[in-house]
Each structure stands twice: as C-alpha cells, then as structure tokens.
Tab-separated table of C-alpha atoms in Angstrom:
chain	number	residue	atom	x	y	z
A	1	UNK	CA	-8.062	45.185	17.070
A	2	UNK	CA	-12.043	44.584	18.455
A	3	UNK	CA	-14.721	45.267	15.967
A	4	UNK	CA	-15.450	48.227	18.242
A	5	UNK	CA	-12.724	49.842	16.298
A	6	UNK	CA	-15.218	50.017	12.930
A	7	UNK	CA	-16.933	53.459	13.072
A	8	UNK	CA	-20.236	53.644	12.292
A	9	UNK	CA	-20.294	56.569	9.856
A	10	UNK	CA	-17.605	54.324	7.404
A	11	UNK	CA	-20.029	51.410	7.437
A	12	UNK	CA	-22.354	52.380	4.456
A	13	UNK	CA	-22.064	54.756	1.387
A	14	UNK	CA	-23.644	57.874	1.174
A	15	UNK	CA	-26.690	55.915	-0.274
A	16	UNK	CA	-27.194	53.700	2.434
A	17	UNK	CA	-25.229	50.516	1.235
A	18	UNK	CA	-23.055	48.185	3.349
A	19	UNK	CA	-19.629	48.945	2.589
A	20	UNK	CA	-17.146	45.918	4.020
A	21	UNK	CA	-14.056	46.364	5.339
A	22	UNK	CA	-12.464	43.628	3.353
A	23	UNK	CA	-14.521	41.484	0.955
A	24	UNK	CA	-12.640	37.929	-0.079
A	25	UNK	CA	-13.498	36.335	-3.365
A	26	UNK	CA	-12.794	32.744	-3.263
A	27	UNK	CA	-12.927	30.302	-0.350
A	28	UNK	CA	-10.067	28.077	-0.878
A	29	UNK	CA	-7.226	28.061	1.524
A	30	UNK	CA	-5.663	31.457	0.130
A	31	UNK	CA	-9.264	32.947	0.602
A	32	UNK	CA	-10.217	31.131	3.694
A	33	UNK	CA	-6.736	32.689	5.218
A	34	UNK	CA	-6.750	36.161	4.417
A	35	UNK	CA	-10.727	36.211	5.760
A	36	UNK	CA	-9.735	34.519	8.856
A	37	UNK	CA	-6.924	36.609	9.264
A	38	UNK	CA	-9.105	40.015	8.275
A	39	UNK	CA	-12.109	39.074	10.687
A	40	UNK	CA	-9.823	37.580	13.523
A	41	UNK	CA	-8.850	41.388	13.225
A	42	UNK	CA	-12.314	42.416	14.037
A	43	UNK	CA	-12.967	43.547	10.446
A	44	UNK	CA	-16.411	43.753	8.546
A	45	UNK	CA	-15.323	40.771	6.134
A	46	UNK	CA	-17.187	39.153	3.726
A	47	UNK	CA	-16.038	35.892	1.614
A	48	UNK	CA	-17.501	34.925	-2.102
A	49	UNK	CA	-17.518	31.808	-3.665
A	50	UNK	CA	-19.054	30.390	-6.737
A	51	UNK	CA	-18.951	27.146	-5.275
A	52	UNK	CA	-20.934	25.133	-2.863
A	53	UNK	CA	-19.214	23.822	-0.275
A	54	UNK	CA	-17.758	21.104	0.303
A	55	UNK	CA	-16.696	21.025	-3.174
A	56	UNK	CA	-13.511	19.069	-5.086
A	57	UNK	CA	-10.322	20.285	-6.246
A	58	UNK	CA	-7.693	18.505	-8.391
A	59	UNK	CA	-5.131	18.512	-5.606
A	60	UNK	CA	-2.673	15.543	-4.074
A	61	UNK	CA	-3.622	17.170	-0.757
A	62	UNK	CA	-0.054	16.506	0.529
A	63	UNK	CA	0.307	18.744	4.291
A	64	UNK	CA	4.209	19.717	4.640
A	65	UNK	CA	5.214	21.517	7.696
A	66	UNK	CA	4.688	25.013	6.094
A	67	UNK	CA	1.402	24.367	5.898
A	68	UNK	CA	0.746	23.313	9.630
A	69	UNK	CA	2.472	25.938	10.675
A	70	UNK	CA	-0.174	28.675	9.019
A	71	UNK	CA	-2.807	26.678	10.208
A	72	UNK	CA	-5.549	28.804	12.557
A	73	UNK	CA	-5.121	27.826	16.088
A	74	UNK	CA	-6.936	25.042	17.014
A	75	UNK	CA	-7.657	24.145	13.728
A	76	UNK	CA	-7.455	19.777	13.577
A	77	UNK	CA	-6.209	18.676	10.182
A	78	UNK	CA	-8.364	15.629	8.955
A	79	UNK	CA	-5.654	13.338	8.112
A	80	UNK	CA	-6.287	10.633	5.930
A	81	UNK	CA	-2.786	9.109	6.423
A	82	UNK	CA	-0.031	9.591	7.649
A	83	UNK	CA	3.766	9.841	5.829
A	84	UNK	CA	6.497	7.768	6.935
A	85	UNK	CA	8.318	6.735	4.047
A	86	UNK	CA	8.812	7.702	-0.007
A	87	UNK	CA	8.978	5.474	-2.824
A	88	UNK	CA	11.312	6.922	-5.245
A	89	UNK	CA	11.500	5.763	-9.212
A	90	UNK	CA	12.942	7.092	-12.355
A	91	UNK	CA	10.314	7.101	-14.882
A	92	UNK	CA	9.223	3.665	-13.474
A	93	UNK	CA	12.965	2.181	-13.130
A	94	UNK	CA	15.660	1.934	-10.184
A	95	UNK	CA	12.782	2.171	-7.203
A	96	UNK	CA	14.147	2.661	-3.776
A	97	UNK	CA	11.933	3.487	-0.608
A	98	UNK	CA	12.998	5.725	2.119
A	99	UNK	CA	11.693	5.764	5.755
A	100	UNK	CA	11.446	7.640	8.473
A	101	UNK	CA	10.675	7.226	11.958
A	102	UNK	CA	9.115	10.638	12.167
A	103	UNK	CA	5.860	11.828	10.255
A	104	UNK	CA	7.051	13.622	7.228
A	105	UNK	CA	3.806	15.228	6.026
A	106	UNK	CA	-0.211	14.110	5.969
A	107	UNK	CA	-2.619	13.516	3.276
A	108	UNK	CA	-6.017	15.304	3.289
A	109	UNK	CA	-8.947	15.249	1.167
A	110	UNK	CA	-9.797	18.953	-0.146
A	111	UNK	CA	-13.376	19.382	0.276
A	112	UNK	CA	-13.148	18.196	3.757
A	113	UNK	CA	-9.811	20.531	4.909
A	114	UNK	CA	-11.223	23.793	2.481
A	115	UNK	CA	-14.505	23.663	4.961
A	116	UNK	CA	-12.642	23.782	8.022
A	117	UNK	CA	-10.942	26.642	7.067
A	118	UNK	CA	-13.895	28.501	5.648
A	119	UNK	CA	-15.484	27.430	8.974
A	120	UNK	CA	-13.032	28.900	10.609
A	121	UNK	CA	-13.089	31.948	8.974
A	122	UNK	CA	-16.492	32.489	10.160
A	123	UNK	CA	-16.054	31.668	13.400
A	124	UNK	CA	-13.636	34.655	13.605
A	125	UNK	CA	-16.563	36.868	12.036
A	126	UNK	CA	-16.661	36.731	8.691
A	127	UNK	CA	-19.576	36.113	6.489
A	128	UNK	CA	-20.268	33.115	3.794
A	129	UNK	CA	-21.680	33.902	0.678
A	130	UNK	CA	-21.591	30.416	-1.882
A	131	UNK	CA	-23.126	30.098	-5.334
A	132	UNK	CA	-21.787	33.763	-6.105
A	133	UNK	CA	-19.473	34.575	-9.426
A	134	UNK	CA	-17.631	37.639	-9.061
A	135	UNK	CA	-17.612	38.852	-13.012
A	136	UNK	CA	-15.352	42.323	-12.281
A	137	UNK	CA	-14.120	44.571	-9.625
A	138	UNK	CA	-14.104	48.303	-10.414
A	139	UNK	CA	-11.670	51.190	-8.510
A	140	UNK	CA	-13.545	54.117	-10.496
A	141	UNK	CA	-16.722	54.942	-12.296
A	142	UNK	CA	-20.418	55.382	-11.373
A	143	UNK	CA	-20.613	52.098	-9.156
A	144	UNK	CA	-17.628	53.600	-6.731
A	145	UNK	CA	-19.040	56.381	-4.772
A	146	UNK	CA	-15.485	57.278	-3.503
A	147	UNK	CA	-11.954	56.867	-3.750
A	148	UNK	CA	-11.786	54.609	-0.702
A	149	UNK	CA	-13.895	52.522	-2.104
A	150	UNK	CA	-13.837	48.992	-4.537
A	151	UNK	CA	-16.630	47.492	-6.718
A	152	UNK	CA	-17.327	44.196	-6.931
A	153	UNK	CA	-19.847	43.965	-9.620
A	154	UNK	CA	-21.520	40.028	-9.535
A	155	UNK	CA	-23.111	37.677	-11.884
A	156	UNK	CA	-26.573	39.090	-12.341
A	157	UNK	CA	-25.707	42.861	-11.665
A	158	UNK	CA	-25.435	43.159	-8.307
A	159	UNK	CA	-22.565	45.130	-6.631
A	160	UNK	CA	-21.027	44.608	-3.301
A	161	UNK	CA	-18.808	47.655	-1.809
A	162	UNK	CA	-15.501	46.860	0.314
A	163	UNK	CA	-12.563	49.460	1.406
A	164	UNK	CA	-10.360	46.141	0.472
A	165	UNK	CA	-10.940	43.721	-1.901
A	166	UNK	CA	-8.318	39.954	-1.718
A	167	UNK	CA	-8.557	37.727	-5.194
A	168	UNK	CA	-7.978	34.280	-3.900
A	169	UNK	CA	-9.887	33.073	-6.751
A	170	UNK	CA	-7.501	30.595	-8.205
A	171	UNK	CA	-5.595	29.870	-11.171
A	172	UNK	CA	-7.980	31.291	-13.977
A	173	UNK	CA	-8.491	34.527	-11.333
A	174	UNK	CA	-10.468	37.418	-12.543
A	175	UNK	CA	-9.382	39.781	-9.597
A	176	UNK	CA	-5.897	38.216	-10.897
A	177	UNK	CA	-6.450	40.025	-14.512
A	178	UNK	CA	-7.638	43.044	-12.927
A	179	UNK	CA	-4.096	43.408	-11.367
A	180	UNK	CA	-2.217	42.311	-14.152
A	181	UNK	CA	-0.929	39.093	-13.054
A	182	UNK	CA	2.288	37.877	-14.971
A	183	UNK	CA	2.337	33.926	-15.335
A	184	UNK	CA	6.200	32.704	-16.080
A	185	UNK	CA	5.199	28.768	-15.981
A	186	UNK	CA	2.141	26.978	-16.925
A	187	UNK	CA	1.798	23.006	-15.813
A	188	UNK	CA	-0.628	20.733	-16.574
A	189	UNK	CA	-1.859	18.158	-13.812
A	190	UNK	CA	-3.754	15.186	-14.358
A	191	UNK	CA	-5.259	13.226	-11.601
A	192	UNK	CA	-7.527	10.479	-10.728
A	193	UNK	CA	-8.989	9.297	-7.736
A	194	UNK	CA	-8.727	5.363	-7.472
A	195	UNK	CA	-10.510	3.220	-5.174
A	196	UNK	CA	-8.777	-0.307	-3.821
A	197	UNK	CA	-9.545	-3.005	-1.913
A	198	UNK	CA	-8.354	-2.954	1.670
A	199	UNK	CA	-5.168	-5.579	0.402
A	200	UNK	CA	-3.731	-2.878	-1.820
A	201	UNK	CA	-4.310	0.180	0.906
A	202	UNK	CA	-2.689	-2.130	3.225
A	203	UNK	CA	0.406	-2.127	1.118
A	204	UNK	CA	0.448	1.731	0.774
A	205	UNK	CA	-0.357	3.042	4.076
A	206	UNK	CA	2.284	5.136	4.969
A	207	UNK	CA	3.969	5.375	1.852
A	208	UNK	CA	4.197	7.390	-1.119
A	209	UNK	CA	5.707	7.393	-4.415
A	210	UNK	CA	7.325	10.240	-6.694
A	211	UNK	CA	7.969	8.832	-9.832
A	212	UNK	CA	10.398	11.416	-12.683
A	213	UNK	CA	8.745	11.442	-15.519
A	214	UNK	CA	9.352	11.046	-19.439
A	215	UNK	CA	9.483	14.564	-20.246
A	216	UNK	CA	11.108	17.403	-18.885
A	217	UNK	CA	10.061	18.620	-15.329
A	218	UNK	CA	7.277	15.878	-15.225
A	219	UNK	CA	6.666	13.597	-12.174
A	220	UNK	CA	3.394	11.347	-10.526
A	221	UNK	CA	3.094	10.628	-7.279
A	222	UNK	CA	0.617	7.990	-5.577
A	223	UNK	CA	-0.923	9.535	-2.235
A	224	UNK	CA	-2.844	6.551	0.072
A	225	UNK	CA	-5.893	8.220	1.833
A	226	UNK	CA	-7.749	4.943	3.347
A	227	UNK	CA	-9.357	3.049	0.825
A	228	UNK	CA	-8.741	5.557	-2.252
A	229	UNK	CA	-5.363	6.110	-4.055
A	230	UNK	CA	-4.784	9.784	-5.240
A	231	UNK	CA	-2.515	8.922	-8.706
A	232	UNK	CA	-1.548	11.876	-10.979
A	233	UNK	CA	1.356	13.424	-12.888
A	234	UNK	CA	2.285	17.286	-13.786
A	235	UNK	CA	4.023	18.663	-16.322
A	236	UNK	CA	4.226	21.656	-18.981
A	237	UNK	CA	1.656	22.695	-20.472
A	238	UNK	CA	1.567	21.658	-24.271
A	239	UNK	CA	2.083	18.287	-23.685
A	240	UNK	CA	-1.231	17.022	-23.435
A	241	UNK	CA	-1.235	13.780	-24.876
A	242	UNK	CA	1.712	13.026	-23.960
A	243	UNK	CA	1.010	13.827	-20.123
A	244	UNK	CA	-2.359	11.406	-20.892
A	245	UNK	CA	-0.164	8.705	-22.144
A	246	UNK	CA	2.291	9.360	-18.779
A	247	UNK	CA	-0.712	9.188	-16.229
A	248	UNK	CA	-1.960	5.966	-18.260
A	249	UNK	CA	1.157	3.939	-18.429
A	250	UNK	CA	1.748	5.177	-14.866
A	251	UNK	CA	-1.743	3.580	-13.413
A	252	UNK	CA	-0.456	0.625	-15.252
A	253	UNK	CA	3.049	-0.381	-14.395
A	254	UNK	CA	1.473	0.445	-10.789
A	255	UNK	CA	-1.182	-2.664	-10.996
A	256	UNK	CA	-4.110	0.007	-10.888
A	257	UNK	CA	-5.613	0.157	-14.377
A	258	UNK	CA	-8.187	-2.665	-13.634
A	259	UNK	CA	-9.964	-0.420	-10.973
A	260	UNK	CA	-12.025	2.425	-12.169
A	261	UNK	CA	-11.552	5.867	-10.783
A	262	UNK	CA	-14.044	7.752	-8.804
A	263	UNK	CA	-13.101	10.956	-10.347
A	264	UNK	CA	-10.575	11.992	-13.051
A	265	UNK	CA	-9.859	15.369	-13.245
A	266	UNK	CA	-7.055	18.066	-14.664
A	267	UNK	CA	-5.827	21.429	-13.508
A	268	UNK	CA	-3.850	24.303	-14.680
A	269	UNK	CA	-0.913	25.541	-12.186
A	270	UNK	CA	0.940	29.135	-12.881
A	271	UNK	CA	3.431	30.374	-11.669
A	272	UNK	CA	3.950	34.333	-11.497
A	273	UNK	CA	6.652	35.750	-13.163
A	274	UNK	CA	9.480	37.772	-11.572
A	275	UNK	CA	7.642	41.446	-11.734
A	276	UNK	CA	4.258	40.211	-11.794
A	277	UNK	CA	1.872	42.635	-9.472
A	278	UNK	CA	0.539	41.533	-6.652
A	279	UNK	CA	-1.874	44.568	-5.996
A	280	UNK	CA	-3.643	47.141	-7.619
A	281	UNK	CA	-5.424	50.315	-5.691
A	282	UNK	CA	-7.180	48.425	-2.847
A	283	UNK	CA	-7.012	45.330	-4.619
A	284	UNK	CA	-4.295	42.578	-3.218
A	285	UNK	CA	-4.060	38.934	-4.937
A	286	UNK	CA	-3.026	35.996	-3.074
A	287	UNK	CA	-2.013	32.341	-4.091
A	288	UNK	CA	-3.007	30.926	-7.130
A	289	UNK	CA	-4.723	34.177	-8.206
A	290	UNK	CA	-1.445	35.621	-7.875
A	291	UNK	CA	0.798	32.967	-9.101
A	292	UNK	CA	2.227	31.461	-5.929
A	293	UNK	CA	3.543	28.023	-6.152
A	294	UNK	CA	6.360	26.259	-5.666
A	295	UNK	CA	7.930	25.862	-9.484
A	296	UNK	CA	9.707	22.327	-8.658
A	297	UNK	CA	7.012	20.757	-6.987
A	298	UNK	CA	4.086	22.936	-7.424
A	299	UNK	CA	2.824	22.683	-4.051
A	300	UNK	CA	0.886	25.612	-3.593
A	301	UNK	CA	-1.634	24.330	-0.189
A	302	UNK	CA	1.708	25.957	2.089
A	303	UNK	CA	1.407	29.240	-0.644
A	304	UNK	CA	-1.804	29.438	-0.138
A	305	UNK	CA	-1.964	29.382	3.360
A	306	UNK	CA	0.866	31.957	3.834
A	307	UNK	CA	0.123	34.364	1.173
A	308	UNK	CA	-4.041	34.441	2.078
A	309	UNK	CA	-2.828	35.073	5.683
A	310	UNK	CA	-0.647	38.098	4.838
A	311	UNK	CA	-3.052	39.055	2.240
A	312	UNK	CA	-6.365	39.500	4.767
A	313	UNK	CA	-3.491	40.921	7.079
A	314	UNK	CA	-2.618	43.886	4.816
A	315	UNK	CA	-6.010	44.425	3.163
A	316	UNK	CA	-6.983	45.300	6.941
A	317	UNK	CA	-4.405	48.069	6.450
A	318	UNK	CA	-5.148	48.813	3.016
A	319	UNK	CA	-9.008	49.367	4.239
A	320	UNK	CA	-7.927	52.169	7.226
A	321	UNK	CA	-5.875	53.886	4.367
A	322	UNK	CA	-7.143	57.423	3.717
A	323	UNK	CA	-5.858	58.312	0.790
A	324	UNK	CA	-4.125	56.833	-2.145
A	325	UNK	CA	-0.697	57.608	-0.775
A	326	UNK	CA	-0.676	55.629	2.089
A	327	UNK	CA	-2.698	52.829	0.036
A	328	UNK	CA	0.007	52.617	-1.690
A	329	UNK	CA	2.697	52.149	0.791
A	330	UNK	CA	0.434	49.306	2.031
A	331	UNK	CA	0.404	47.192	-0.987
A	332	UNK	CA	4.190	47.911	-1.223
A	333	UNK	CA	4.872	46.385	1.826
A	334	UNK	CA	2.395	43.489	1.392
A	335	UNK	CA	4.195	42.836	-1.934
A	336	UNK	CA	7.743	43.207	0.139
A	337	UNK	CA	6.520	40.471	2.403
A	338	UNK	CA	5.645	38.146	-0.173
A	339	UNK	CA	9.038	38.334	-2.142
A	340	UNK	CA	11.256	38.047	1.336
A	341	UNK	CA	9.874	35.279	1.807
A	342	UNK	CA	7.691	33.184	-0.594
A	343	UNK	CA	9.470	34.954	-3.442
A	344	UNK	CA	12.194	33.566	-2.556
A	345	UNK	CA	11.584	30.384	-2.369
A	346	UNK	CA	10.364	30.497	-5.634
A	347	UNK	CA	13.466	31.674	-6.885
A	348	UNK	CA	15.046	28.485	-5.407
A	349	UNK	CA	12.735	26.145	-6.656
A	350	UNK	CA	13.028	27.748	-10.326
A	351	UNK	CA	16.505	26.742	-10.379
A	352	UNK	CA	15.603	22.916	-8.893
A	353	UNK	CA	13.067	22.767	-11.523
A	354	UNK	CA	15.825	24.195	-14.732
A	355	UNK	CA	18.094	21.545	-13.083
A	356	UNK	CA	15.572	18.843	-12.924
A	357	UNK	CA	14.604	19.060	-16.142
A	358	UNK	CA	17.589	18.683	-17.420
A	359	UNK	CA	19.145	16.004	-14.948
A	360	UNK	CA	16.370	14.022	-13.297
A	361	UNK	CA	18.693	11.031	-12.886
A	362	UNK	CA	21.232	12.858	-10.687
A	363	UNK	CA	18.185	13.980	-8.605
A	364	UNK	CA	17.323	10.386	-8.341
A	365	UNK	CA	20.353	9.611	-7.436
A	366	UNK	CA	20.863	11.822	-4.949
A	367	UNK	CA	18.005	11.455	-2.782
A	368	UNK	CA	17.873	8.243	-2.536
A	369	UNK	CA	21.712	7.315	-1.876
A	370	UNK	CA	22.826	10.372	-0.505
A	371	UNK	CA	21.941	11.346	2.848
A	372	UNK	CA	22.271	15.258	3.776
A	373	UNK	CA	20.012	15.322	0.417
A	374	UNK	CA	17.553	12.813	1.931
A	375	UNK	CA	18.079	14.932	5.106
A	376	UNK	CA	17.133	18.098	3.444
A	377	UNK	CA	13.954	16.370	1.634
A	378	UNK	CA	12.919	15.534	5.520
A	379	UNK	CA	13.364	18.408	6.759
A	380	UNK	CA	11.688	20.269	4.304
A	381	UNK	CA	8.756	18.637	4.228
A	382	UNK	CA	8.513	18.681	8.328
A	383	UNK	CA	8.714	22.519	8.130
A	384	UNK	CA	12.341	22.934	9.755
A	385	UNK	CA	13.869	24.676	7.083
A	386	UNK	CA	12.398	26.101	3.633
A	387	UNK	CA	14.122	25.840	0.209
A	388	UNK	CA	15.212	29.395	0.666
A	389	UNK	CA	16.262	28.763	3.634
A	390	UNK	CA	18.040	26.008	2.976
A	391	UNK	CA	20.080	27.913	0.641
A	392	UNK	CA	20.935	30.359	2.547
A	393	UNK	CA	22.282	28.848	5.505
A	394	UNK	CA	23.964	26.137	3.840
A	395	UNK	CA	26.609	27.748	1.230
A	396	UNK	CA	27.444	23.832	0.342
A	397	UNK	CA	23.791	23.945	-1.016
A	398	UNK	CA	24.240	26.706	-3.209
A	399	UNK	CA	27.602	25.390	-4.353
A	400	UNK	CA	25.649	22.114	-5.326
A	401	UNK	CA	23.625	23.582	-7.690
A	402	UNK	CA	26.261	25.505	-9.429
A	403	UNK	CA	28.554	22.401	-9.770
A	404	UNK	CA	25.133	20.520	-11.162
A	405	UNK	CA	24.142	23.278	-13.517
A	406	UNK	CA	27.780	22.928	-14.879
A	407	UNK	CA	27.297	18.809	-15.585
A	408	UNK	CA	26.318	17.272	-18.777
A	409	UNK	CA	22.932	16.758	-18.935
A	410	UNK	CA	21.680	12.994	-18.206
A	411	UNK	CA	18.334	11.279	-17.766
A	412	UNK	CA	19.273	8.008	-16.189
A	413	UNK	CA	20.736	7.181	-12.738
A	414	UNK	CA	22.557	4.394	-11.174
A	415	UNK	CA	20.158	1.307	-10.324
A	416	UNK	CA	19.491	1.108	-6.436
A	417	UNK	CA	16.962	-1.530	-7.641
A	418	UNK	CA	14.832	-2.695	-10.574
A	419	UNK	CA	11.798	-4.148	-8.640
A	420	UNK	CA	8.565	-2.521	-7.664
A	421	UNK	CA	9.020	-1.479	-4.317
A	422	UNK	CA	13.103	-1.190	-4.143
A	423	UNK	CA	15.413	-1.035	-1.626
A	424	UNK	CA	14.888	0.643	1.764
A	425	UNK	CA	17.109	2.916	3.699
A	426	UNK	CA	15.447	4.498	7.577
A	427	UNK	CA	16.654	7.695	8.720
C-alpha cells in the first residue's frame, strides 16, 4: 500500500484539521514498531512521546532471537556484547557456567537501540513529535467530529485527530486505562548501572549470570556491556525492602559494592490478565501498555517488538474501517493474533513462573546438569523455538511440568559447585 492510496477528502475534518491515519503514543520499541509498521504501509502516522530522545529505561537490554527476528530490515543492533556463556547460582550458592560456541543473545543499551527504531520509523514516513504528554483519548463528545474518528486530547489542551490511535505508552499507560487493561502480575525491578575497571569487564565479557533469588519468583542477573555492568533483580511487588536488601547483598557477594553506580533505577512490570482488552473502538494497546511480558522472565523487548508490529499493522485496518461493524472485526482479529501467539506463550511462562516459585532448586538443577533443558534454554534464547512452541511440539515438555507441579516443593539443589564462577559444561 503507497501513500497514494490516502484520499484527500479523509485527510482533514470538516473544520480543516489534520486527521492521521494512525497516531502512536509512545516511542519505545512497542511504539516505534507499530509506527514503522503503519507508515512502511504508506499511512499518515504520527508518533508522541513525552520524552526526549535518547532517553533511559530500567531495562537489562538482553536481545533473544525473537527480538531479531522483528527487527526492521536493515536495522544494525548496537551490540554492546556478545553472549556465549551463563553463569548460573542459587541464591548465590552451587554456581555453574554454561557455554556455548554459538551467540546466544546480545546486550544493548536502551537509549541507543529505542532511537534506531524511532529512526526508523521515520524513515518509513512517520512523524516525531517528543516532549508531548498525551493526558486522554476520547471516541465521542464535542472534540470527535465523527464516528471514524479518535481524540487525543494533550497536556496543555491541544487535540490531535487520528482514524487509529496505538497506546504503546508503557507500564503506567493511559491509552492502557482507556481500554480497560487487566494486570494479573505486578513485579518490581531494581537495577543499577555499575561501572568497572577494564580487569573486571575482562572477566565478564561474554558471560552472564542469573542468580534465583530469596523469595519466590525473584532472580538478578549481571549483563557486561564494555566497561559498565548492568546488575538488578525482579520480583513481586510488595516486597520492597526485601528486593532492596536482595539487589544489595547481590552487588556484594559479586565484589561490586565498592564501585558506585552511574544510575540506580526501579521499574514496575505487569502482566495482563487472561481477558484483559486489548482494544477499544479505534483504540489498540500494545506491549507494556497492554500487559505483554513474559511472566517467568519478564522479558518484554521480544513483546514489544511483536505486539507494536501487529498493532501499527491492524490500526492500518482499523483506520480504512467505515463503520463500527467492521471496526470491530478488526480489533477482534488483532486481539486473535496476539493470543495465538504471544498469548500463548504467556500461558507457558505462567506455569514456569507457579513452578519456579515454588521449586527454584529443581530449576537449578536442571539447567545446569541436564542437557535437553540446557538445550531448550539455547534454543530459546537464539529464536529457534518459543516457550509455546516448545510445548507444543515436545509432549515430553508438557509431561515435565505436570510431573514437577506434582513434587514437593524444595528451594535447594544439588551442589555442581560452591565457588564463584563454578563449573563449566560447552554445548
């Protein structure tokens, strides 16, 4: 579709003003997607975002194949590092590293890898507005002057017309509460952003570690990107100080507490519940506005990449639609495509994240002494197969998690080692 294909009598309201064909509020990758995606389809599209950019986000910034493979083409991921190997430990205890002679996934730094794609959004066509806060979208009343028509009424007064409107505007999303977003899980993440000495990069180029955590669905990680360490740990919301104390004791036992961080930061991660919306009238939500993460992990970059891409891809639809009807069957099938795939996913990793909680040391355990789950951690993580997927195709897989959802609950593992950096198995 050319931009040819806009008619010039559905480019303005009756009173003159611009109406967009799709108008994107929030330029992260979710937002930065579905307006590449929209203008790539020769759309009118216009992206908000309260931001100036390059700006930072509380984020390990780990790459898995997913996320490469919704990448624009020709877009060149700035790569910090590169993974080869994982550093597993059990709340600081029976560490064991293993390699792989393949890349498993990359490390980027946000602000840098968010520009790209915003730049590459406007390459395709569409245009940048930063510095803008999007207070409320409205589907009636006297700011709509018709039914094919959305309101998004900004900070100061002004209102900006669009036939579709996408809410990529993160966890806290406005456009989020004007669908009616469920949230089923709330996390807390803590992070800080450590700079070391070349010696100590040295030792962790290449490498990461995923430490289980103290309490219940809680794990840090250390991600190497040149001269700075990214070191944080999740976990549920309402454990505050205790996630604090985890993040502390972390930097600690890791030899890190006597540098000081660049940044230290925190974030909120939901995840949508089962029935949540993802649409409402013209309006279509997308990643962390609507809730789409990975519950286990809660890597959301891959999320965010797909769900902003199918977003901008239906609200192109959603903006031909003449009538309510066939609006309708638009964000129907835009929600379809979500649940086939992301959705389920997300069931998957729901069930990983009930079962880690309550036996962390048999995850331990398993990936690092037992090799088709080490295989499935690689593969994964490369992009070859998906949790759902995985599933799926592999009825030993779903067996597994019955047979560990039937076994008493445990929080310890068997020792592969007790020192820092463990033993090493290469795949």
């Amino acid at each position: 579709m050319s931009s040819e294909n806009s008619s010039a009598d559905d480019s303005s309201a009756d009173d003159g003003q611009r109406v967009w064909d799709v108008v994107v509020v929030g330029a992260g990758p979710a937002g930065a997607s579905a307006a590449y995606a929209a203008a790539v389809a020769g759309r009118r599209v216009l992206l908000l975002e309260k931001a100036e950019l390059p700006r930072y986000k509380t984020c390990g910034g780990g790459i898995i194949g997913p996320s490469r493979d919704s990448l624009p083409p020709g877009f060149e991921l700035p790569f910090r590092d590169r993974v080869h190997a994982v550093t597993f430990s059990n709340n600081g205890r029976f560490s064991r590293t293993r390699r792989s002679r393949h890349m498993l996934f990359g490390l980027i730094n946000r602000p840098e890898f968010d520009q790209q794609l915003v730049e590459h959004a406007q390459k395709a066509g569409a245009e940048l507005r930063t510095g803008v806060t999007v207070q409320r979208v409205e589907q009636h009343g006297s700011s709509v002057p018709d039914r094919r028509t959305v309101a998004v009424v900004l900070q100061g007064g002004e209102t900006v017309l669009a036939r579709s409107v996408v809410g990529a505007d993160g966890s806290a999303s406005r456009i989020g509460a004007h669908v009616g977003v469920k949230l089923d899980q709330v996390d807390l993440g803590l992070e800080a952003e450590i700079p070391v000495p070349e010696t100590v990069a040295e030792d962790w180029k290449g490498r990461v570690l995923i430490d289980w955590g103290p309490m219940p669905g809680s794990y840090g990680w250390v991600f190497p990107k040149g001269d700075t360490l990214t070191v944080g740990v999740i976990s549920a919301r309402g454990e505050g100080a205790a996630t604090k104390r985890y993040l502390e004791e972390f930097i600690g036992r890791l030899g890190l507490a006597g540098f000081e961080p660049d940044i230290s930061s925190g974030h909120l991660t939901r995840c949508r519940a089962d029935d949540s919306p993802l649409s409402r009238g013209r309006v279509l939500v997308c990643g962390d506005a609507a809730g789409l993460l990975e519950p286990w992990t809660r890597e959301g970059i891959s999320f965010a990449l797909r769900s902003g891409r199918l977003a901008g891809e239906w609200a192109v639809r959603i903006a031909e639609a003449h009538d309510a009807v066939d609006t309708r069957r638009q964000a129907l099938n835009y929600a379809f495509a979500i649940k086939a795939g992301l959705g389920v996913e997300m069931a998957v990793g729901k069930s990983m994240l009930t079962l880690f909680e309550r036996r962390p040391g048999l995850f331990h355990a398993a990936l690092t002494g037992f090799r088709p789950a080490w295989k499935a951690f690689t593969d994964i993580t490369r992009g070859a197969t998906s949790l759902g997927e995985l599933v799926r195709a592999h009825p030993l897989a779903q067996r597994a998690l019955t047979a560990m959802d039937r076994r008493p609950a445990d929080s310890s593992a068997p020792a592969a080692s007790s020192g820092p950096s463990g033993g090493e198995v290469t795949s």
